[in-house]
CSV table of C-alpha atoms in Angstrom, one decimal:
chain,number,residue,atom,x,y,z
A,1,UNK,CA,8.3,4.7,27.7
A,2,UNK,CA,12.0,5.5,28.1
A,3,UNK,CA,13.1,8.9,26.8
A,4,UNK,CA,15.3,7.3,24.1
A,5,UNK,CA,12.4,5.2,22.9
A,6,UNK,CA,10.2,8.4,22.7
A,7,UNK,CA,12.9,10.2,20.8
A,8,UNK,CA,13.4,7.3,18.3
A,9,UNK,CA,9.6,7.2,17.7
A,10,UNK,CA,9.4,11.0,17.0
A,11,UNK,CA,12.3,10.7,14.5
A,12,UNK,CA,10.6,7.7,12.8
A,13,UNK,CA,7.2,9.6,12.6
A,14,UNK,CA,8.8,12.7,11.1
A,15,UNK,CA,10.9,10.7,8.6
A,16,UNK,CA,7.8,8.7,7.6
A,17,UNK,CA,5.9,11.8,6.9
A,18,UNK,CA,8.7,13.8,5.2
A,19,UNK,CA,10.0,11.0,3.0
A,20,UNK,CA,6.4,10.5,1.7
A,21,UNK,CA,5.6,14.1,1.2
A,22,UNK,CA,8.7,15.6,-0.3
A,23,UNK,CA,10.8,12.5,-1.3
A,24,UNK,CA,14.1,11.1,-0.1
A,25,UNK,CA,16.5,13.6,-1.7
A,26,UNK,CA,14.6,16.7,-0.7
A,27,UNK,CA,14.3,15.6,2.9
A,28,UNK,CA,17.2,16.7,4.9
A,29,UNK,CA,18.4,15.5,8.3
A,30,UNK,CA,17.7,19.0,9.6
A,31,UNK,CA,14.1,18.9,8.4
A,32,UNK,CA,13.6,15.6,10.1
A,33,UNK,CA,15.1,16.9,13.4
A,34,UNK,CA,13.0,20.1,13.3
A,35,UNK,CA,9.8,18.2,12.7
A,36,UNK,CA,10.6,15.6,15.3
A,37,UNK,CA,11.6,18.4,17.7
A,38,UNK,CA,14.9,16.7,18.5
A,39,UNK,CA,18.5,17.9,18.3
A,40,UNK,CA,20.3,17.5,14.9
A,41,UNK,CA,22.8,15.1,16.4
A,42,UNK,CA,20.0,12.7,17.5
A,43,UNK,CA,19.5,11.4,13.9
A,44,UNK,CA,23.0,10.0,13.5
A,45,UNK,CA,23.1,9.0,17.1
A,46,UNK,CA,20.1,6.8,16.9
A,47,UNK,CA,20.0,5.9,13.2
A,48,UNK,CA,23.5,6.4,11.9
A,49,UNK,CA,22.5,8.1,8.6
A,50,UNK,CA,19.5,9.3,6.6
A,51,UNK,CA,19.9,6.3,4.3
A,52,UNK,CA,19.7,3.9,7.2
A,53,UNK,CA,16.8,5.7,8.6
A,54,UNK,CA,15.0,5.5,5.3
A,55,UNK,CA,15.5,1.7,5.1
A,56,UNK,CA,14.2,1.3,8.7
A,57,UNK,CA,11.1,3.3,7.8
A,58,UNK,CA,10.6,1.3,4.6
A,59,UNK,CA,10.9,-2.0,6.5
A,60,UNK,CA,8.3,-0.8,9.1
A,61,UNK,CA,6.0,0.4,6.4
A,62,UNK,CA,6.1,-2.7,4.3
A,63,UNK,CA,5.7,-4.9,7.4
A,64,UNK,CA,2.6,-3.0,8.5
A,65,UNK,CA,1.2,-3.2,4.9
A,66,UNK,CA,1.9,-6.9,4.8
A,67,UNK,CA,0.2,-7.6,8.1
A,68,UNK,CA,-3.0,-5.9,6.8
A,69,UNK,CA,-3.2,-8.5,4.0
A,70,UNK,CA,-1.8,-11.5,6.0
A,71,UNK,CA,-5.1,-13.3,6.6
A,72,UNK,CA,-6.5,-13.1,3.1
A,73,UNK,CA,-3.1,-14.0,1.5
A,74,UNK,CA,-2.8,-17.0,3.7
A,75,UNK,CA,-6.3,-18.1,2.6
A,76,UNK,CA,-5.3,-17.6,-1.1
A,77,UNK,CA,-2.0,-19.5,-0.6
A,78,UNK,CA,-3.9,-22.4,1.0
A,79,UNK,CA,-6.4,-22.6,-1.9
A,80,UNK,CA,-3.6,-22.4,-4.5
A,81,UNK,CA,-2.1,-25.5,-3.1
A,82,UNK,CA,-4.9,-27.5,-4.6
A,83,UNK,CA,-4.4,-29.0,-8.1
A,84,UNK,CA,-8.0,-28.0,-9.1
A,85,UNK,CA,-9.4,-24.8,-7.9
A,86,UNK,CA,-13.2,-24.1,-8.1
A,87,UNK,CA,-14.0,-21.0,-10.2
A,88,UNK,CA,-16.5,-19.7,-7.6
A,89,UNK,CA,-13.9,-20.1,-4.8
A,90,UNK,CA,-11.4,-18.1,-6.9
A,91,UNK,CA,-14.0,-15.5,-7.6
A,92,UNK,CA,-14.9,-15.2,-3.9
A,93,UNK,CA,-11.2,-14.8,-3.0
A,94,UNK,CA,-10.7,-12.2,-5.7
A,95,UNK,CA,-13.6,-10.2,-4.3
A,96,UNK,CA,-12.2,-10.5,-0.8
A,97,UNK,CA,-8.8,-9.4,-1.8
A,98,UNK,CA,-10.2,-6.4,-3.7
A,99,UNK,CA,-12.3,-5.4,-0.7
A,100,UNK,CA,-9.3,-5.7,1.6
A,101,UNK,CA,-7.3,-3.4,-0.6
A,102,UNK,CA,-10.1,-0.9,-0.8
A,103,UNK,CA,-10.5,-1.0,3.0
A,104,UNK,CA,-6.8,-0.1,3.3
A,105,UNK,CA,-6.9,2.6,0.7
A,106,UNK,CA,-10.1,4.2,2.0
A,107,UNK,CA,-8.9,4.3,5.6
A,108,UNK,CA,-7.9,7.9,6.2
A,109,UNK,CA,-5.6,6.8,9.0
A,110,UNK,CA,-3.3,5.2,6.4
A,111,UNK,CA,-2.6,8.4,4.5
A,112,UNK,CA,0.9,8.9,5.7
A,113,UNK,CA,1.8,5.3,4.9
A,114,UNK,CA,0.1,5.5,1.5
A,115,UNK,CA,2.2,8.5,0.6
A,116,UNK,CA,5.4,6.8,1.7
A,117,UNK,CA,4.6,3.6,-0.1
A,118,UNK,CA,3.7,5.5,-3.3
A,119,UNK,CA,7.2,7.2,-3.1
A,120,UNK,CA,8.8,3.8,-2.5
A,121,UNK,CA,7.1,2.1,-5.4
A,122,UNK,CA,7.0,4.9,-8.0
A,123,UNK,CA,10.1,6.9,-7.5
A,124,UNK,CA,13.8,6.2,-8.0
A,125,UNK,CA,14.5,9.1,-5.6
A,126,UNK,CA,15.7,6.9,-2.7
A,127,UNK,CA,18.2,4.1,-2.0
A,128,UNK,CA,17.6,0.9,-3.8
A,129,UNK,CA,15.0,-1.2,-2.1
A,130,UNK,CA,13.5,-4.6,-2.7
A,131,UNK,CA,10.2,-3.8,-4.3
A,132,UNK,CA,9.5,-7.5,-4.9
A,133,UNK,CA,8.1,-7.5,-1.4
A,134,UNK,CA,5.3,-5.3,-2.7
A,135,UNK,CA,4.7,-7.6,-5.5
A,136,UNK,CA,4.2,-10.5,-3.2
A,137,UNK,CA,1.7,-8.7,-1.0
A,138,UNK,CA,-1.0,-7.6,-3.4
A,139,UNK,CA,0.0,-8.0,-7.1
A,140,UNK,CA,1.2,-11.6,-6.9
A,141,UNK,CA,-1.9,-13.1,-5.2
A,142,UNK,CA,-4.2,-11.0,-7.5
A,143,UNK,CA,-2.4,-12.3,-10.6
A,144,UNK,CA,-2.7,-15.9,-9.3
A,145,UNK,CA,-6.5,-15.4,-9.0
A,146,UNK,CA,-6.8,-13.7,-12.4
A,147,UNK,CA,-5.1,-16.6,-14.1
A,148,UNK,CA,-7.7,-19.0,-12.6
A,149,UNK,CA,-10.6,-16.7,-13.5
A,150,UNK,CA,-9.3,-16.0,-17.0
A,151,UNK,CA,-7.5,-19.1,-18.2
A,152,UNK,CA,-7.8,-17.8,-21.8
A,153,UNK,CA,-5.2,-15.1,-21.0
A,154,UNK,CA,-1.9,-16.9,-21.5
A,155,UNK,CA,0.4,-13.9,-21.4
A,156,UNK,CA,1.6,-13.3,-17.8
A,157,UNK,CA,2.5,-9.7,-18.7
A,158,UNK,CA,-1.1,-9.0,-19.7
A,159,UNK,CA,-2.3,-10.4,-16.3
A,160,UNK,CA,0.2,-8.2,-14.4
A,161,UNK,CA,-1.0,-5.1,-16.3
A,162,UNK,CA,-4.6,-5.9,-15.4
A,163,UNK,CA,-3.7,-6.4,-11.7
A,164,UNK,CA,-1.8,-3.0,-11.6
A,165,UNK,CA,-4.7,-1.3,-13.4
A,166,UNK,CA,-7.1,-2.5,-10.7
A,167,UNK,CA,-4.8,-1.4,-7.9
A,168,UNK,CA,-4.2,1.9,-9.7
A,169,UNK,CA,-8.0,2.5,-10.0
A,170,UNK,CA,-8.3,2.2,-6.2
A,171,UNK,CA,-5.5,4.7,-5.6
A,172,UNK,CA,-7.2,7.3,-7.7
A,173,UNK,CA,-10.0,7.5,-5.2
A,174,UNK,CA,-7.5,8.0,-2.4
A,175,UNK,CA,-5.3,10.7,-4.1
A,176,UNK,CA,-8.2,12.6,-5.6
A,177,UNK,CA,-10.5,12.3,-2.7
A,178,UNK,CA,-11.3,16.1,-2.3
A,179,UNK,CA,-12.2,16.5,-6.0
A,180,UNK,CA,-14.3,13.3,-6.0
A,181,UNK,CA,-16.2,14.4,-2.9
A,182,UNK,CA,-16.8,17.8,-4.3
A,183,UNK,CA,-18.2,16.4,-7.5
A,184,UNK,CA,-20.4,13.9,-5.6
A,185,UNK,CA,-21.8,16.9,-3.6
A,186,UNK,CA,-20.6,15.8,-0.1
A,187,UNK,CA,-17.8,16.5,2.4
A,188,UNK,CA,-18.6,13.4,4.4
A,189,UNK,CA,-16.2,10.7,3.2
A,190,UNK,CA,-17.6,8.0,5.4
A,191,UNK,CA,-21.1,8.7,4.1
A,192,UNK,CA,-20.1,7.9,0.5
A,193,UNK,CA,-17.1,5.5,0.8
A,194,UNK,CA,-19.2,2.4,1.2
A,195,UNK,CA,-21.1,3.1,-2.1
A,196,UNK,CA,-17.8,3.9,-3.9
A,197,UNK,CA,-16.3,0.6,-2.7
A,198,UNK,CA,-19.2,-1.4,-3.9
A,199,UNK,CA,-19.1,0.2,-7.3
A,200,UNK,CA,-15.4,-0.5,-7.6
A,201,UNK,CA,-15.6,-4.1,-6.5
A,202,UNK,CA,-18.3,-4.7,-9.1
A,203,UNK,CA,-16.3,-3.0,-11.8
A,204,UNK,CA,-13.2,-5.0,-10.9
A,205,UNK,CA,-15.1,-8.2,-11.1
A,206,UNK,CA,-16.6,-7.2,-14.5
A,207,UNK,CA,-13.2,-6.3,-15.8
A,208,UNK,CA,-12.0,-9.9,-15.1
A,209,UNK,CA,-15.2,-12.0,-15.6
A,210,UNK,CA,-17.0,-11.3,-18.9
């Protein structure tokens, strides 16, 4: 790898972590340079400004997140093209989408990305960004499946709230992992994660299908 490529990646990694942990405003160019172990001038040299660096990190993060759901979302899109969708097919896809999201949330290697995405979605402490891209990755396909599984719910706002409630429930088990493990009497996350996921999938299905 060329030295310039190495430097760029160190800056990206540091910005990714800091923007997620302390927010956009509190993160300074100096903080990024110090964590990346590069000169202060390297940030504007390679990325022009903190704002531009943030947008690059946001694009990278969302592209990575989107690629994780690409296969299941293509499958859902293909099924939605049909005029008449079988209930059991929709139920199976809903379960697969929920499992996919849980796989992402429960993977400890995604912690830095999860923190950044949480900042991007929940805080206004950053340059304006197109959050509709998030909607199209997880919330939109989930809402489409809920509408099929619950044709009695006519209010799209209610469906959106249900979808966000499901996603939010999953995130609780990520952000409160140490407390949950303590109360479950184990420090081995891998030992218990499978059981937690199966419980959550079952709960999510029950919340939709009465």
